[in-house]
């Protein structure tokens, strides 16, 4: 791509960095903004400088970061910067920075620039969970949003000091996407496409209270639906776990494999891509007791019967009705992951098999990250090493839609 055709060519972005542990992540955001063609001027608060050094930002941006209103070589750098910016991104935005911006306080280079601009402002919040949940922070965020500025919620994950909770700076893709959206340059490559995704582990009832289940959290499937929506697709998410609304997606709540099959098979008509992330139980109790089985009636024997293989069934149906549609399966393995994944790809006739060894640290069930192999129907393999599930989703959607127009080899189609 020539420099002029980059999405942010000719755009001047002020990157504000306030003082949180996530300040180091601003370096990656700076790099990505520059890769997209933007000119970036970093503005660092005094406390940001306790976490990161101005030379890193200078080296990467090719500009002197503004860190101090009074030591800059011109008298009113903040008004010049504020007026000249096409957008101001603050990442991380701490509780303190949000409070100041909500109140219009202008007491350093960053806050004065923020008050001196009429450009769009995007603030990616990051702080400890308790701070994010504090009513003062909630009220400040509401005030900022009511004025038309965009605050990106923090995500759940590991925080400073080893705690886990909401507060982590959103992933770089999410922040950059918000910047692109604000500047009206978002790419929507999946506009007009319909993506059907399944998520979560099925629950196979034994009686009205008990079920046979598995450890799938549904996070990877939800991430695929969210990512597809972000790229412009519509579709449905058939899920066994509670899911927040996803723009352009129908969220279909199911429990058992049989319910999931009905929901999937009933929605194949317009499918361009089917992504079967769900962990479908291979077996279900042959009979479901009407009443709770009582302890004093002895140890029950639960006879199991096989569940339908939704993926094979749906793939077969799609090959007949919509041969262009791409199908992605998931294989959660505990030994010899690649070999089993390759076998499964062939057996199920899918276009891509996402294989993960769920015994790896930070991969698989419940985790926010994943390490996977993507095996394509032509045998090509690619590895994604410990990435956010959202990033895995982006990579697999890109691969899936790249295969869409390509002829399918005789051996693998069924
Ligand atoms: O054979 P295995 O269960 O490991 O295959 C995993 C893939 O097959 C996943 O994509 C899963 O959603 C799908 N599957 C299915 N129906 C089943 C079992 C698995 O669709 N009964």
Short mmCIF file of N, CA and C and ligand atoms in Angstrom, two decimals, residues 198 257 260 275-283 307-312 328-333 344 347-348 353, ligand 1:
data_model
loop_
_atom_site.label_atom_id
_atom_site.label_comp_id
_atom_site.label_asym_id
_atom_site.label_seq_id
_atom_site.Cartn_x
_atom_site.Cartn_y
_atom_site.Cartn_z
N UNK A 198 -21.34 -20.73 16.92
CA UNK A 198 -21.84 -21.37 18.13
C UNK A 198 -20.82 -21.18 19.25
N UNK A 257 -27.34 -30.17 23.06
CA UNK A 257 -26.87 -30.37 21.69
C UNK A 257 -28.05 -30.41 20.71
N UNK A 260 -29.18 -27.01 20.09
CA UNK A 260 -28.17 -26.30 19.28
C UNK A 260 -28.28 -26.75 17.82
N UNK A 275 -19.03 -20.98 11.99
CA UNK A 275 -17.88 -21.18 12.89
C UNK A 275 -18.39 -21.91 14.12
N UNK A 276 -18.05 -23.19 14.21
CA UNK A 276 -18.57 -24.03 15.30
C UNK A 276 -17.59 -24.05 16.46
N UNK A 277 -17.67 -23.04 17.30
CA UNK A 277 -16.77 -22.99 18.46
C UNK A 277 -17.30 -23.83 19.62
N UNK A 278 -18.59 -24.11 19.63
CA UNK A 278 -19.19 -24.74 20.81
C UNK A 278 -18.57 -26.10 21.10
N UNK A 279 -18.51 -26.40 22.38
CA UNK A 279 -18.09 -27.74 22.81
C UNK A 279 -19.37 -28.55 22.99
N UNK A 280 -19.67 -29.31 21.97
CA UNK A 280 -20.93 -30.06 21.98
C UNK A 280 -20.68 -31.41 22.65
N UNK A 281 -21.53 -31.75 23.59
CA UNK A 281 -21.36 -33.05 24.27
C UNK A 281 -21.58 -34.16 23.25
N UNK A 282 -20.71 -35.14 23.27
CA UNK A 282 -20.86 -36.24 22.32
C UNK A 282 -22.01 -37.16 22.72
N UNK A 283 -22.33 -37.17 24.03
CA UNK A 283 -23.38 -38.08 24.51
C UNK A 283 -24.37 -37.32 25.38
N UNK A 307 -25.03 -38.01 20.68
CA UNK A 307 -25.61 -36.78 20.14
C UNK A 307 -25.29 -36.70 18.65
N UNK A 308 -26.09 -35.96 17.91
CA UNK A 308 -25.72 -35.75 16.51
C UNK A 308 -24.44 -34.94 16.42
N UNK A 309 -23.66 -35.16 15.37
CA UNK A 309 -22.49 -34.31 15.13
C UNK A 309 -22.99 -33.12 14.30
N UNK A 310 -23.20 -32.01 14.98
CA UNK A 310 -23.81 -30.85 14.33
C UNK A 310 -22.93 -30.35 13.19
N UNK A 311 -21.63 -30.32 13.47
CA UNK A 311 -20.69 -29.78 12.49
C UNK A 311 -20.74 -30.59 11.18
N UNK A 312 -20.69 -31.93 11.31
CA UNK A 312 -20.72 -32.75 10.08
C UNK A 312 -22.04 -32.58 9.36
N UNK A 328 -15.78 -23.56 9.65
CA UNK A 328 -14.64 -23.63 10.56
C UNK A 328 -15.03 -24.48 11.77
N UNK A 329 -14.21 -25.47 12.06
CA UNK A 329 -14.45 -26.30 13.24
C UNK A 329 -13.37 -26.04 14.28
N UNK A 330 -13.65 -26.42 15.50
CA UNK A 330 -12.68 -26.28 16.57
C UNK A 330 -12.36 -27.67 17.12
N UNK A 331 -11.11 -27.89 17.44
CA UNK A 331 -10.75 -29.15 18.07
C UNK A 331 -9.97 -28.84 19.34
N UNK A 332 -10.58 -29.18 20.46
CA UNK A 332 -9.89 -29.01 21.75
C UNK A 332 -9.24 -30.35 22.06
N UNK A 333 -7.93 -30.34 22.14
CA UNK A 333 -7.21 -31.60 22.33
C UNK A 333 -6.34 -31.54 23.57
N UNK A 344 -9.33 -34.65 12.13
CA UNK A 344 -10.70 -34.13 12.27
C UNK A 344 -11.09 -33.26 11.09
N UNK A 347 -11.99 -35.66 8.41
CA UNK A 347 -13.19 -36.45 8.73
C UNK A 347 -14.45 -35.61 8.65
N UNK A 348 -14.36 -34.36 9.15
CA UNK A 348 -15.57 -33.54 9.19
C UNK A 348 -15.76 -32.73 7.90
N UNK A 353 -9.69 -25.99 10.47
CA UNK A 353 -9.84 -26.53 11.81
C UNK A 353 -8.94 -25.71 12.72
O1 LIG B 1 -14.78 -34.35 17.39
P1 LIG B 1 -14.77 -33.11 18.22
O2 LIG B 1 -15.92 -33.03 19.18
O3 LIG B 1 -13.48 -32.82 18.90
O4 LIG B 1 -14.96 -31.95 17.14
C1 LIG B 1 -15.02 -30.64 17.53
C2 LIG B 1 -15.78 -29.83 16.53
O5 LIG B 1 -17.00 -30.49 16.17
C3 LIG B 1 -16.21 -28.52 17.11
O6 LIG B 1 -16.22 -27.54 16.07
C4 LIG B 1 -17.60 -28.80 17.65
O7 LIG B 1 -18.37 -27.63 17.70
C5 LIG B 1 -18.13 -29.79 16.65
N1 LIG B 1 -19.04 -30.80 17.21
C6 LIG B 1 -20.35 -30.83 16.79
N2 LIG B 1 -21.22 -31.77 17.26
C7 LIG B 1 -20.79 -32.71 18.13
C8 LIG B 1 -19.45 -32.70 18.56
C9 LIG B 1 -18.61 -31.73 18.08
O8 LIG B 1 -20.74 -29.99 15.99
N3 LIG B 1 -21.65 -33.62 18.59
#
